[in-house]
PDB file of N, CA, C, O and CB in Angstrom:
ATOM      1  N   UNK A   1       0.882  -1.201  -0.275  1.00  0.00           N
ATOM      2  CA  UNK A   1      -0.351  -0.172  -0.144  1.00  0.00           C
ATOM      3  C   UNK A   1       1.052   1.133  -0.227  1.00  0.00           C
ATOM      4  O   UNK A   1       2.137   0.924   0.316  1.00  0.00           O
ATOM      5  CB  UNK A   1      -1.662  -0.341   1.756  1.00  0.00           C
ATOM      6  N   UNK A   2       0.797   2.176  -0.850  1.00  0.00           N
ATOM      7  CA  UNK A   2       1.440   3.385  -0.774  1.00  0.00           C
ATOM      8  C   UNK A   2       1.516   4.056   0.337  1.00  0.00           C
ATOM      9  O   UNK A   2       0.799   3.649   1.252  1.00  0.00           O
ATOM     10  CB  UNK A   2       1.009   4.123  -1.530  1.00  0.00           C
ATOM     11  N   UNK A   3       2.399   5.276   0.593  1.00  0.00           N
ATOM     12  CA  UNK A   3       2.395   5.932   1.583  1.00  0.00           C
ATOM     13  C   UNK A   3       2.425   7.363   1.585  1.00  0.00           C
ATOM     14  O   UNK A   3       3.440   7.906   1.148  1.00  0.00           O
ATOM     15  CB  UNK A   3       3.203   5.514   2.160  1.00  0.00           C
ATOM     16  N   UNK A   4       1.483   8.056   2.001  1.00  0.00           N
ATOM     17  CA  UNK A   4       1.462   9.372   1.704  1.00  0.00           C
ATOM     18  C   UNK A   4       2.137  10.370   2.643  1.00  0.00           C
ATOM     19  O   UNK A   4       1.866  10.278   3.840  1.00  0.00           O
ATOM     20  CB  UNK A   4       0.193   9.686   1.557  1.00  0.00           C
ATOM     21  N   UNK A   5       3.036  11.368   2.208  1.00  0.00           N
ATOM     22  CA  UNK A   5       3.788  12.172   3.178  1.00  0.00           C
ATOM     23  C   UNK A   5       3.528  13.497   2.783  1.00  0.00           C
ATOM     24  O   UNK A   5       3.576  13.796   1.590  1.00  0.00           O
ATOM     25  CB  UNK A   5       5.290  11.886   3.240  1.00  0.00           C
ATOM     26  N   UNK A   6       3.236  14.388   3.722  1.00  0.00           N
ATOM     27  CA  UNK A   6       3.027  15.810   3.827  1.00  0.00           C
ATOM     28  C   UNK A   6       4.110  16.518   3.467  1.00  0.00           C
ATOM     29  O   UNK A   6       5.188  16.549   4.060  1.00  0.00           O
ATOM     30  CB  UNK A   6       2.666  16.213   5.066  1.00  0.00           C
ATOM     31  N   UNK A   7       3.727  17.236   2.228  1.00  0.00           N
ATOM     32  CA  UNK A   7       4.939  18.319   1.582  1.00  0.00           C
ATOM     33  C   UNK A   7       4.578  19.597   1.818  1.00  0.00           C
ATOM     34  O   UNK A   7       3.480  19.851   2.312  1.00  0.00           O
ATOM     35  CB  UNK A   7       5.192  18.275  -0.043  1.00  0.00           C
ATOM     36  N   UNK A   8       5.466  20.555   1.492  1.00  0.00           N
ATOM     37  CA  UNK A   8       5.281  21.752   1.534  1.00  0.00           C
ATOM     38  C   UNK A   8       6.128  21.972  -0.001  1.00  0.00           C
ATOM     39  O   UNK A   8       7.161  21.392  -0.336  1.00  0.00           O
ATOM     40  CB  UNK A   8       5.794  22.456   3.002  1.00  0.00           C
ATOM     41  N   UNK A   9       5.284  23.074  -0.865  1.00  0.00           N
ATOM     42  CA  UNK A   9       6.018  23.389  -2.205  1.00  0.00           C
ATOM     43  C   UNK A   9       6.626  24.544  -1.625  1.00  0.00           C
ATOM     44  O   UNK A   9       6.063  25.409  -0.955  1.00  0.00           O
ATOM     45  CB  UNK A   9       5.098  23.666  -3.662  1.00  0.00           C
ATOM     46  N   UNK A  10       8.288  24.449  -2.069  1.00  0.00           N
ATOM     47  CA  UNK A  10       9.220  25.273  -2.222  1.00  0.00           C
ATOM     48  C   UNK A  10       9.654  25.882  -3.415  1.00  0.00           C
ATOM     49  O   UNK A  10      10.312  25.209  -4.208  1.00  0.00           O
ATOM     50  CB  UNK A  10      10.034  24.801  -1.787  1.00  0.00           C
ATOM     51  N   UNK A  11       9.345  27.221  -3.693  1.00  0.00           N
ATOM     52  CA  UNK A  11       9.917  27.748  -4.750  1.00  0.00           C
ATOM     53  C   UNK A  11      11.031  28.562  -4.732  1.00  0.00           C
ATOM     54  O   UNK A  11      10.680  29.337  -3.842  1.00  0.00           O
ATOM     55  CB  UNK A  11       9.133  28.299  -5.291  1.00  0.00           C
ATOM     56  N   UNK A  12      12.163  28.955  -5.091  1.00  0.00           N
ATOM     57  CA  UNK A  12      13.442  29.065  -4.930  1.00  0.00           C
ATOM     58  C   UNK A  12      14.253  29.668  -5.874  1.00  0.00           C
ATOM     59  O   UNK A  12      13.894  29.343  -7.006  1.00  0.00           O
ATOM     60  CB  UNK A  12      13.847  28.021  -4.725  1.00  0.00           C
ATOM     61  N   UNK A  13      15.286  30.481  -5.863  1.00  0.00           N
ATOM     62  CA  UNK A  13      16.326  30.374  -6.892  1.00  0.00           C
ATOM     63  C   UNK A  13      17.203  29.104  -6.859  1.00  0.00           C
ATOM     64  O   UNK A  13      17.448  28.387  -5.889  1.00  0.00           O
ATOM     65  CB  UNK A  13      17.206  31.545  -6.780  1.00  0.00           C
ATOM     66  N   UNK A  14      17.631  28.985  -8.176  1.00  0.00           N
ATOM     67  CA  UNK A  14      18.318  27.847  -8.523  1.00  0.00           C
ATOM     68  C   UNK A  14      19.798  27.822  -7.545  1.00  0.00           C
ATOM     69  O   UNK A  14      20.452  26.779  -7.542  1.00  0.00           O
ATOM     70  CB  UNK A  14      18.560  27.905 -10.219  1.00  0.00           C
ATOM     71  N   UNK A  15      20.158  28.725  -6.931  1.00  0.00           N
ATOM     72  CA  UNK A  15      21.288  28.846  -6.529  1.00  0.00           C
ATOM     73  C   UNK A  15      21.124  28.116  -4.930  1.00  0.00           C
ATOM     74  O   UNK A  15      21.834  27.289  -4.359  1.00  0.00           O
ATOM     75  CB  UNK A  15      21.735  30.402  -6.696  1.00  0.00           C
ATOM     76  N   UNK A  16      19.858  28.822  -4.504  1.00  0.00           N
ATOM     77  CA  UNK A  16      18.850  28.593  -3.013  1.00  0.00           C
ATOM     78  C   UNK A  16      18.912  26.896  -3.232  1.00  0.00           C
ATOM     79  O   UNK A  16      19.582  26.234  -2.439  1.00  0.00           O
ATOM     80  CB  UNK A  16      16.740  29.455  -3.053  1.00  0.00           C
ATOM     81  N   UNK A  17      18.393  26.426  -4.023  1.00  0.00           N
ATOM     82  CA  UNK A  17      17.897  24.998  -4.567  1.00  0.00           C
ATOM     83  C   UNK A  17      19.175  24.237  -4.394  1.00  0.00           C
ATOM     84  O   UNK A  17      19.098  23.204  -3.730  1.00  0.00           O
ATOM     85  CB  UNK A  17      17.310  24.954  -6.253  1.00  0.00           C
ATOM     86  N   UNK A  18      20.308  24.572  -4.872  1.00  0.00           N
ATOM     87  CA  UNK A  18      21.526  24.002  -4.830  1.00  0.00           C
ATOM     88  C   UNK A  18      21.820  23.688  -3.382  1.00  0.00           C
ATOM     89  O   UNK A  18      21.986  22.514  -3.052  1.00  0.00           O
ATOM     90  CB  UNK A  18      22.533  24.867  -5.465  1.00  0.00           C
ATOM     91  N   UNK A  19      21.876  24.429  -2.713  1.00  0.00           N
ATOM     92  CA  UNK A  19      22.391  24.338  -1.510  1.00  0.00           C
ATOM     93  C   UNK A  19      21.294  23.461  -0.532  1.00  0.00           C
ATOM     94  O   UNK A  19      21.712  22.772   0.399  1.00  0.00           O
ATOM     95  CB  UNK A  19      22.716  25.823  -1.035  1.00  0.00           C
ATOM     96  N   UNK A  20      20.005  23.559  -0.818  1.00  0.00           N
ATOM     97  CA  UNK A  20      19.246  22.922  -0.353  1.00  0.00           C
ATOM     98  C   UNK A  20      19.282  21.296  -0.514  1.00  0.00           C
ATOM     99  O   UNK A  20      18.887  20.503   0.340  1.00  0.00           O
ATOM    100  CB  UNK A  20      18.295  23.500  -0.735  1.00  0.00           C
ATOM    101  N   UNK A  21      19.834  20.968  -1.776  1.00  0.00           N
ATOM    102  CA  UNK A  21      20.053  19.426  -2.728  1.00  0.00           C
ATOM    103  C   UNK A  21      21.096  19.191  -1.802  1.00  0.00           C
ATOM    104  O   UNK A  21      21.004  18.173  -1.115  1.00  0.00           O
ATOM    105  CB  UNK A  21      20.576  19.374  -4.676  1.00  0.00           C
ATOM    106  N   UNK A  22      22.296  20.108  -1.616  1.00  0.00           N
ATOM    107  CA  UNK A  22      23.513  19.902  -0.676  1.00  0.00           C
ATOM    108  C   UNK A  22      23.129  19.002   0.359  1.00  0.00           C
ATOM    109  O   UNK A  22      23.265  17.780   0.434  1.00  0.00           O
ATOM    110  CB  UNK A  22      24.044  21.216  -0.017  1.00  0.00           C
ATOM    111  N   UNK A  23      22.453  20.104   1.410  1.00  0.00           N
ATOM    112  CA  UNK A  23      22.168  19.493   2.480  1.00  0.00           C
ATOM    113  C   UNK A  23      21.369  18.264   2.806  1.00  0.00           C
ATOM    114  O   UNK A  23      21.354  17.532   3.796  1.00  0.00           O
ATOM    115  CB  UNK A  23      21.789  20.254   2.992  1.00  0.00           C
ATOM    116  N   UNK A  24      20.628  18.260   1.536  1.00  0.00           N
ATOM    117  CA  UNK A  24      19.806  16.835   1.739  1.00  0.00           C
ATOM    118  C   UNK A  24      20.467  15.615   0.913  1.00  0.00           C
ATOM    119  O   UNK A  24      19.832  14.597   0.636  1.00  0.00           O
ATOM    120  CB  UNK A  24      18.151  17.003   1.166  1.00  0.00           C
ATOM    121  N   UNK A  25      21.564  15.791   0.618  1.00  0.00           N
ATOM    122  CA  UNK A  25      22.495  14.447  -0.077  1.00  0.00           C
ATOM    123  C   UNK A  25      22.780  13.387   0.461  1.00  0.00           C
ATOM    124  O   UNK A  25      23.040  12.314  -0.083  1.00  0.00           O
ATOM    125  CB  UNK A  25      23.720  14.665  -0.413  1.00  0.00           C
ATOM    126  N   UNK A  26      22.727  13.774   2.115  1.00  0.00           N
ATOM    127  CA  UNK A  26      23.445  12.625   3.079  1.00  0.00           C
ATOM    128  C   UNK A  26      22.643  11.654   3.510  1.00  0.00           C
ATOM    129  O   UNK A  26      22.741  10.428   3.459  1.00  0.00           O
ATOM    130  CB  UNK A  26      24.029  13.129   4.337  1.00  0.00           C
ATOM    131  N   UNK A  27      21.517  12.658   4.114  1.00  0.00           N
ATOM    132  CA  UNK A  27      20.552  11.639   4.544  1.00  0.00           C
ATOM    133  C   UNK A  27      19.134  11.564   3.912  1.00  0.00           C
ATOM    134  O   UNK A  27      18.357  10.643   4.159  1.00  0.00           O
ATOM    135  CB  UNK A  27      20.376  11.812   5.930  1.00  0.00           C
ATOM    136  N   UNK A  28      18.889  12.467   3.183  1.00  0.00           N
ATOM    137  CA  UNK A  28      17.546  12.493   2.232  1.00  0.00           C
ATOM    138  C   UNK A  28      16.652  12.756   3.316  1.00  0.00           C
ATOM    139  O   UNK A  28      15.580  12.152   3.276  1.00  0.00           O
ATOM    140  CB  UNK A  28      17.105  11.022   1.298  1.00  0.00           C
ATOM    141  N   UNK A  29      16.895  13.648   4.426  1.00  0.00           N
ATOM    142  CA  UNK A  29      16.010  13.811   5.593  1.00  0.00           C
ATOM    143  C   UNK A  29      14.867  14.834   5.084  1.00  0.00           C
ATOM    144  O   UNK A  29      13.849  14.850   5.776  1.00  0.00           O
ATOM    145  CB  UNK A  29      16.871  14.390   6.950  1.00  0.00           C
ATOM    146  N   UNK A  30      14.904  15.642   4.025  1.00  0.00           N
ATOM    147  CA  UNK A  30      14.091  16.681   3.713  1.00  0.00           C
ATOM    148  C   UNK A  30      13.320  16.807   2.367  1.00  0.00           C
ATOM    149  O   UNK A  30      12.176  17.257   2.417  1.00  0.00           O
ATOM    150  CB  UNK A  30      14.836  17.699   3.857  1.00  0.00           C
ATOM    151  N   UNK A  31      13.733  16.529   1.438  1.00  0.00           N
ATOM    152  CA  UNK A  31      13.248  16.629   0.181  1.00  0.00           C
ATOM    153  C   UNK A  31      12.402  15.211  -0.188  1.00  0.00           C
ATOM    154  O   UNK A  31      12.887  14.083  -0.101  1.00  0.00           O
ATOM    155  CB  UNK A  31      14.491  16.936  -0.784  1.00  0.00           C
ATOM    156  N   UNK A  32      10.890  15.560  -0.663  1.00  0.00           N
ATOM    157  CA  UNK A  32      10.188  14.539  -1.000  1.00  0.00           C
ATOM    158  C   UNK A  32      10.486  14.469  -2.817  1.00  0.00           C
ATOM    159  O   UNK A  32      10.649  13.407  -3.417  1.00  0.00           O
ATOM    160  CB  UNK A  32       8.560  14.799  -0.415  1.00  0.00           C
ATOM    161  N   UNK A  33      10.506  15.786  -3.448  1.00  0.00           N
ATOM    162  CA  UNK A  33      10.342  15.332  -4.571  1.00  0.00           C
ATOM    163  C   UNK A  33      11.101  16.755  -5.433  1.00  0.00           C
ATOM    164  O   UNK A  33      10.839  17.845  -4.925  1.00  0.00           O
ATOM    165  CB  UNK A  33       8.679  14.883  -4.807  1.00  0.00           C
ATOM    166  N   UNK A  34      11.798  16.761  -6.396  1.00  0.00           N
ATOM    167  CA  UNK A  34      12.531  17.584  -6.851  1.00  0.00           C
ATOM    168  C   UNK A  34      11.655  17.899  -8.047  1.00  0.00           C
ATOM    169  O   UNK A  34      11.546  16.899  -8.757  1.00  0.00           O
ATOM    170  CB  UNK A  34      13.912  17.138  -7.018  1.00  0.00           C
ATOM    171  N   UNK A  35      11.065  18.833  -8.460  1.00  0.00           N
ATOM    172  CA  UNK A  35       9.859  19.300  -9.270  1.00  0.00           C
ATOM    173  C   UNK A  35      10.993  19.676 -10.754  1.00  0.00           C
ATOM    174  O   UNK A  35      11.318  19.017 -11.741  1.00  0.00           O
ATOM    175  CB  UNK A  35       8.786  20.941  -8.355  1.00  0.00           C
ATOM    176  N   UNK A  36      11.300  20.939 -10.304  1.00  0.00           N
ATOM    177  CA  UNK A  36      12.228  21.391 -11.747  1.00  0.00           C
ATOM    178  C   UNK A  36      13.116  22.453 -11.047  1.00  0.00           C
ATOM    179  O   UNK A  36      13.054  22.713  -9.846  1.00  0.00           O
ATOM    180  CB  UNK A  36      11.198  22.199 -13.284  1.00  0.00           C
ATOM    181  N   UNK A  37      14.003  23.072 -12.002  1.00  0.00           N
ATOM    182  CA  UNK A  37      14.960  24.150 -11.243  1.00  0.00           C
ATOM    183  C   UNK A  37      14.714  24.889 -10.017  1.00  0.00           C
ATOM    184  O   UNK A  37      15.617  24.972  -9.185  1.00  0.00           O
ATOM    185  CB  UNK A  37      15.194  25.156 -12.043  1.00  0.00           C
ATOM    186  N   UNK A  38      13.349  25.548  -9.777  1.00  0.00           N
ATOM    187  CA  UNK A  38      13.152  26.407  -9.045  1.00  0.00           C
ATOM    188  C   UNK A  38      12.204  25.656  -7.882  1.00  0.00           C
ATOM    189  O   UNK A  38      12.025  26.265  -6.828  1.00  0.00           O
ATOM    190  CB  UNK A  38      12.651  27.572  -9.818  1.00  0.00           C
ATOM    191  N   UNK A  39      11.606  24.355  -8.068  1.00  0.00           N
ATOM    192  CA  UNK A  39      10.531  24.064  -7.263  1.00  0.00           C
ATOM    193  C   UNK A  39      11.098  22.731  -6.611  1.00  0.00           C
ATOM    194  O   UNK A  39      11.654  21.857  -7.276  1.00  0.00           O
ATOM    195  CB  UNK A  39       9.100  23.945  -8.090  1.00  0.00           C
ATOM    196  N   UNK A  40      10.913  22.674  -5.339  1.00  0.00           N
ATOM    197  CA  UNK A  40      10.945  21.134  -4.323  1.00  0.00           C
ATOM    198  C   UNK A  40       9.751  21.085  -3.475  1.00  0.00           C
ATOM    199  O   UNK A  40       9.110  22.035  -3.026  1.00  0.00           O
ATOM    200  CB  UNK A  40      12.340  21.009  -3.133  1.00  0.00           C
ATOM    201  N   UNK A  41       9.524  19.652  -3.306  1.00  0.00           N
ATOM    202  CA  UNK A  41       8.723  19.434  -2.138  1.00  0.00           C
ATOM    203  C   UNK A  41       9.397  18.985  -1.258  1.00  0.00           C
ATOM    204  O   UNK A  41      10.401  18.310  -1.484  1.00  0.00           O
ATOM    205  CB  UNK A  41       7.710  18.683  -2.245  1.00  0.00           C
ATOM    206  N   UNK A  42       8.867  19.347   0.199  1.00  0.00           N
ATOM    207  CA  UNK A  42       9.970  19.288   1.267  1.00  0.00           C
ATOM    208  C   UNK A  42       8.775  18.992   2.461  1.00  0.00           C
ATOM    209  O   UNK A  42       7.762  19.636   2.730  1.00  0.00           O
ATOM    210  CB  UNK A  42      11.101  20.924   1.459  1.00  0.00           C
ATOM    211  N   UNK A  43       9.290  17.842   3.009  1.00  0.00           N
ATOM    212  CA  UNK A  43       8.529  17.122   4.173  1.00  0.00           C
ATOM    213  C   UNK A  43       8.135  18.603   5.078  1.00  0.00           C
ATOM    214  O   UNK A  43       8.816  19.626   5.156  1.00  0.00           O
ATOM    215  CB  UNK A  43       9.693  15.778   5.167  1.00  0.00           C
ATOM    216  N   UNK A  44       6.893  18.328   5.665  1.00  0.00           N
ATOM    217  CA  UNK A  44       6.383  19.374   6.040  1.00  0.00           C
ATOM    218  C   UNK A  44       7.032  19.333   7.702  1.00  0.00           C
ATOM    219  O   UNK A  44       7.147  20.390   8.323  1.00  0.00           O
ATOM    220  CB  UNK A  44       4.720  19.353   5.738  1.00  0.00           C
ATOM    221  N   UNK A  45       7.279  18.506   8.086  1.00  0.00           N
ATOM    222  CA  UNK A  45       7.842  18.385   9.566  1.00  0.00           C
ATOM    223  C   UNK A  45       8.981  18.708   9.441  1.00  0.00           C
ATOM    224  O   UNK A  45       9.326  19.291  10.468  1.00  0.00           O
ATOM    225  CB  UNK A  45       7.815  17.117  10.287  1.00  0.00           C
ATOM    226  N   UNK A  46       9.912  18.638   8.608  1.00  0.00           N
ATOM    227  CA  UNK A  46      11.116  18.978   8.513  1.00  0.00           C
ATOM    228  C   UNK A  46      11.640  20.464   7.888  1.00  0.00           C
ATOM    229  O   UNK A  46      12.783  20.879   7.698  1.00  0.00           O
ATOM    230  CB  UNK A  46      11.560  17.958   7.859  1.00  0.00           C
ATOM    231  N   UNK A  47      10.288  21.102   7.644  1.00  0.00           N
ATOM    232  CA  UNK A  47      10.479  22.561   7.275  1.00  0.00           C
ATOM    233  C   UNK A  47      11.326  23.489   8.159  1.00  0.00           C
ATOM    234  O   UNK A  47      12.347  23.975   7.672  1.00  0.00           O
ATOM    235  CB  UNK A  47       9.178  23.168   7.204  1.00  0.00           C
ATOM    236  N   UNK A  48      11.032  23.724   9.216  1.00  0.00           N
ATOM    237  CA  UNK A  48      12.027  24.431  10.208  1.00  0.00           C
ATOM    238  C   UNK A  48      13.146  24.194  10.337  1.00  0.00           C
ATOM    239  O   UNK A  48      14.016  25.065  10.362  1.00  0.00           O
ATOM    240  CB  UNK A  48      11.797  24.388  11.300  1.00  0.00           C
ATOM    241  N   UNK A  49      13.347  23.011  10.441  1.00  0.00           N
ATOM    242  CA  UNK A  49      15.089  22.250  10.349  1.00  0.00           C
ATOM    243  C   UNK A  49      15.599  22.559   9.392  1.00  0.00           C
ATOM    244  O   UNK A  49      16.616  23.213   9.624  1.00  0.00           O
ATOM    245  CB  UNK A  49      15.361  20.705  10.274  1.00  0.00           C
ATOM    246  N   UNK A  50      15.325  22.361   8.003  1.00  0.00           N
ATOM    247  CA  UNK A  50      15.764  22.916   6.694  1.00  0.00           C
ATOM    248  C   UNK A  50      16.057  24.775   6.954  1.00  0.00           C
ATOM    249  O   UNK A  50      17.176  25.274   6.833  1.00  0.00           O
ATOM    250  CB  UNK A  50      14.354  22.516   5.429  1.00  0.00           C
ATOM    251  N   UNK A  51      15.209  25.316   7.201  1.00  0.00           N
ATOM    252  CA  UNK A  51      15.160  26.729   7.504  1.00  0.00           C
ATOM    253  C   UNK A  51      16.485  27.003   8.061  1.00  0.00           C
ATOM    254  O   UNK A  51      17.378  27.657   7.522  1.00  0.00           O
ATOM    255  CB  UNK A  51      14.004  27.133   8.475  1.00  0.00           C
ATOM    256  N   UNK A  52      16.513  26.362   9.331  1.00  0.00           N
ATOM    257  CA  UNK A  52      17.940  26.781  10.173  1.00  0.00           C
ATOM    258  C   UNK A  52      19.095  26.228   9.404  1.00  0.00           C
ATOM    259  O   UNK A  52      20.162  26.837   9.321  1.00  0.00           O
ATOM    260  CB  UNK A  52      18.043  26.112  11.808  1.00  0.00           C
ATOM    261  N   UNK A  53      18.896  25.167   8.888  1.00  0.00           N
ATOM    262  CA  UNK A  53      20.235  24.528   8.328  1.00  0.00           C
ATOM    263  C   UNK A  53      20.759  25.488   7.237  1.00  0.00           C
ATOM    264  O   UNK A  53      21.942  25.807   7.110  1.00  0.00           O
ATOM    265  CB  UNK A  53      19.992  22.966   7.654  1.00  0.00           C
ATOM    266  N   UNK A  54      19.472  26.018   6.271  1.00  0.00           N
ATOM    267  CA  UNK A  54      20.075  26.626   5.052  1.00  0.00           C
ATOM    268  C   UNK A  54      20.434  28.332   5.765  1.00  0.00           C
ATOM    269  O   UNK A  54      21.173  29.073   5.117  1.00  0.00           O
ATOM    270  CB  UNK A  54      18.760  26.554   3.502  1.00  0.00           C
ATOM    271  N   UNK A  55      19.974  28.703   6.804  1.00  0.00           N
ATOM    272  CA  UNK A  55      20.409  30.158   6.957  1.00  0.00           C
ATOM    273  C   UNK A  55      21.782  30.152   7.262  1.00  0.00           C
ATOM    274  O   UNK A  55      22.589  31.050   7.018  1.00  0.00           O
ATOM    275  CB  UNK A  55      19.655  30.942   8.044  1.00  0.00           C
ATOM    276  N   UNK A  56      22.121  28.376   8.170  1.00  0.00           N
ATOM    277  CA  UNK A  56      23.249  28.507   8.856  1.00  0.00           C
ATOM    278  C   UNK A  56      24.437  28.363   7.630  1.00  0.00           C
ATOM    279  O   UNK A  56      25.531  28.895   7.823  1.00  0.00           O
ATOM    280  CB  UNK A  56      23.283  27.377  10.094  1.00  0.00           C
ATOM    281  N   UNK A  57      24.192  27.682   6.468  1.00  0.00           N
ATOM    282  CA  UNK A  57      24.822  27.841   5.242  1.00  0.00           C
ATOM    283  C   UNK A  57      25.204  28.879   4.743  1.00  0.00           C
ATOM    284  O   UNK A  57      26.406  29.000   4.505  1.00  0.00           O
ATOM    285  CB  UNK A  57      24.277  27.459   4.470  1.00  0.00           C
ATOM    286  N   UNK A  58      24.333  29.884   4.453  1.00  0.00           N
ATOM    287  CA  UNK A  58      24.211  31.193   4.065  1.00  0.00           C
ATOM    288  C   UNK A  58      25.035  31.831   4.796  1.00  0.00           C
ATOM    289  O   UNK A  58      25.942  32.445   4.234  1.00  0.00           O
ATOM    290  CB  UNK A  58      22.994  31.727   4.123  1.00  0.00           C
ATOM    291  N   UNK A  59      24.940  31.845   6.090  1.00  0.00           N
ATOM    292  CA  UNK A  59      25.776  32.535   6.804  1.00  0.00           C
ATOM    293  C   UNK A  59      27.274  32.429   6.581  1.00  0.00           C
ATOM    294  O   UNK A  59      28.138  33.304   6.520  1.00  0.00           O
ATOM    295  CB  UNK A  59      25.487  32.253   7.984  1.00  0.00           C
ATOM    296  N   UNK A  60      27.343  30.928   6.462  1.00  0.00           N
ATOM    297  CA  UNK A  60      28.949  30.415   6.164  1.00  0.00           C
ATOM    298  C   UNK A  60      29.210  30.822   4.912  1.00  0.00           C
ATOM    299  O   UNK A  60      30.425  30.872   4.720  1.00  0.00           O
ATOM    300  CB  UNK A  60      29.276  28.776   6.213  1.00  0.00           C
ATOM    301  N   UNK A  61      28.524  31.156   3.918  1.00  0.00           N
ATOM    302  CA  UNK A  61      29.019  31.231   2.635  1.00  0.00           C
ATOM    303  C   UNK A  61      28.832  33.030   1.886  1.00  0.00           C
ATOM    304  O   UNK A  61      29.129  33.358   0.737  1.00  0.00           O
ATOM    305  CB  UNK A  61      28.089  29.945   1.784  1.00  0.00           C
ATOM    306  N   UNK A  62      28.278  33.894   2.950  1.00  0.00           N
ATOM    307  CA  UNK A  62      28.391  35.037   2.687  1.00  0.00           C
ATOM    308  C   UNK A  62      29.404  35.490   3.471  1.00  0.00           C
ATOM    309  O   UNK A  62      29.793  34.968   4.516  1.00  0.00           O
ATOM    310  CB  UNK A  62      27.316  35.648   2.759  1.00  0.00           C
ATOM    311  N   UNK A  63      29.844  36.519   2.922  1.00  0.00           N
ATOM    312  CA  UNK A  63      30.900  37.369   3.267  1.00  0.00           C
ATOM    313  C   UNK A  63      30.691  38.783   3.418  1.00  0.00           C
ATOM    314  O   UNK A  63      30.164  39.241   2.404  1.00  0.00           O
ATOM    315  CB  UNK A  63      31.821  37.222   2.408  1.00  0.00           C
ATOM    316  N   UNK A  64      30.938  39.765   4.429  1.00  0.00           N
ATOM    317  CA  UNK A  64      30.604  40.968   4.486  1.00  0.00           C
ATOM    318  C   UNK A  64      31.796  41.992   3.933  1.00  0.00           C
ATOM    319  O   UNK A  64      33.021  41.931   4.039  1.00  0.00           O
ATOM    320  CB  UNK A  64      30.191  41.164   5.853  1.00  0.00           C
ATOM    321  N   UNK A  65      30.977  42.891   3.343  1.00  0.00           N
ATOM    322  CA  UNK A  65      32.598  43.787   2.580  1.00  0.00           C
ATOM    323  C   UNK A  65      33.199  44.507   3.544  1.00  0.00           C
ATOM    324  O   UNK A  65      32.521  45.100   4.383  1.00  0.00           O
ATOM    325  CB  UNK A  65      32.371  45.083   1.259  1.00  0.00           C
ATOM    326  N   UNK A  66      34.709  44.552   3.546  1.00  0.00           N
ATOM    327  CA  UNK A  66      35.332  45.128   4.213  1.00  0.00           C
ATOM    328  C   UNK A  66      35.529  46.627   4.242  1.00  0.00           C
ATOM    329  O   UNK A  66      36.110  47.150   3.291  1.00  0.00           O
ATOM    330  CB  UNK A  66      36.153  44.579   4.097  1.00  0.00           C
ATOM    331  N   UNK A  67      35.147  47.278   5.133  1.00  0.00           N
ATOM    332  CA  UNK A  67      35.298  48.871   5.012  1.00  0.00           C
ATOM    333  C   UNK A  67      36.421  49.382   5.295  1.00  0.00           C
ATOM    334  O   UNK A  67      36.997  48.923   6.281  1.00  0.00           O
ATOM    335  CB  UNK A  67      34.479  49.604   5.787  1.00  0.00           C
ATOM    336  N   UNK A  68      36.968  50.310   4.642  1.00  0.00           N
ATOM    337  CA  UNK A  68      38.099  50.936   5.311  1.00  0.00           C
ATOM    338  C   UNK A  68      37.731  52.190   5.991  1.00  0.00           C
ATOM    339  O   UNK A  68      36.529  52.436   5.888  1.00  0.00           O
ATOM    340  CB  UNK A  68      39.181  51.205   4.363  1.00  0.00           C
ATOM    341  N   UNK A  69      38.323  52.937   6.566  1.00  0.00           N
ATOM    342  CA  UNK A  69      38.110  54.225   7.365  1.00  0.00           C
ATOM    343  C   UNK A  69      38.419  55.727   6.883  1.00  0.00           C
ATOM    344  O   UNK A  69      38.264  56.781   7.499  1.00  0.00           O
ATOM    345  CB  UNK A  69      38.883  54.060   8.499  1.00  0.00           C
ATOM    346  N   UNK A  70      38.941  55.475   5.494  1.00  0.00           N
ATOM    347  CA  UNK A  70      39.529  56.281   4.889  1.00  0.00           C
ATOM    348  C   UNK A  70      38.564  57.172   3.735  1.00  0.00           C
ATOM    349  O   UNK A  70      38.985  57.723   2.718  1.00  0.00           O
ATOM    350  CB  UNK A  70      40.613  55.521   4.410  1.00  0.00           C
ATOM    351  N   UNK A  71      37.335  57.130   4.169  1.00  0.00           N
ATOM    352  CA  UNK A  71      36.199  57.729   3.218  1.00  0.00           C
ATOM    353  C   UNK A  71      36.428  59.134   2.974  1.00  0.00           C
ATOM    354  O   UNK A  71      35.653  59.771   2.260  1.00  0.00           O
ATOM    355  CB  UNK A  71      34.736  57.598   3.820  1.00  0.00           C
TER     356      UNK A  71
END
């Protein structure tokens, strides 16, 4: 008998989707279905956990510009 999984449709930029795919590749805990280059179905009960991991990844990859005091 097929088993239904509650999911949330997530639309994002391809760059964000690539990060989500990277996060999910080890344990496959988050993604139910990869629909196209900007759309995923994420397990509803894992959405908040995925958001936290995504924010952490973005914080690690983004750098703040260095400001010089000679303006």
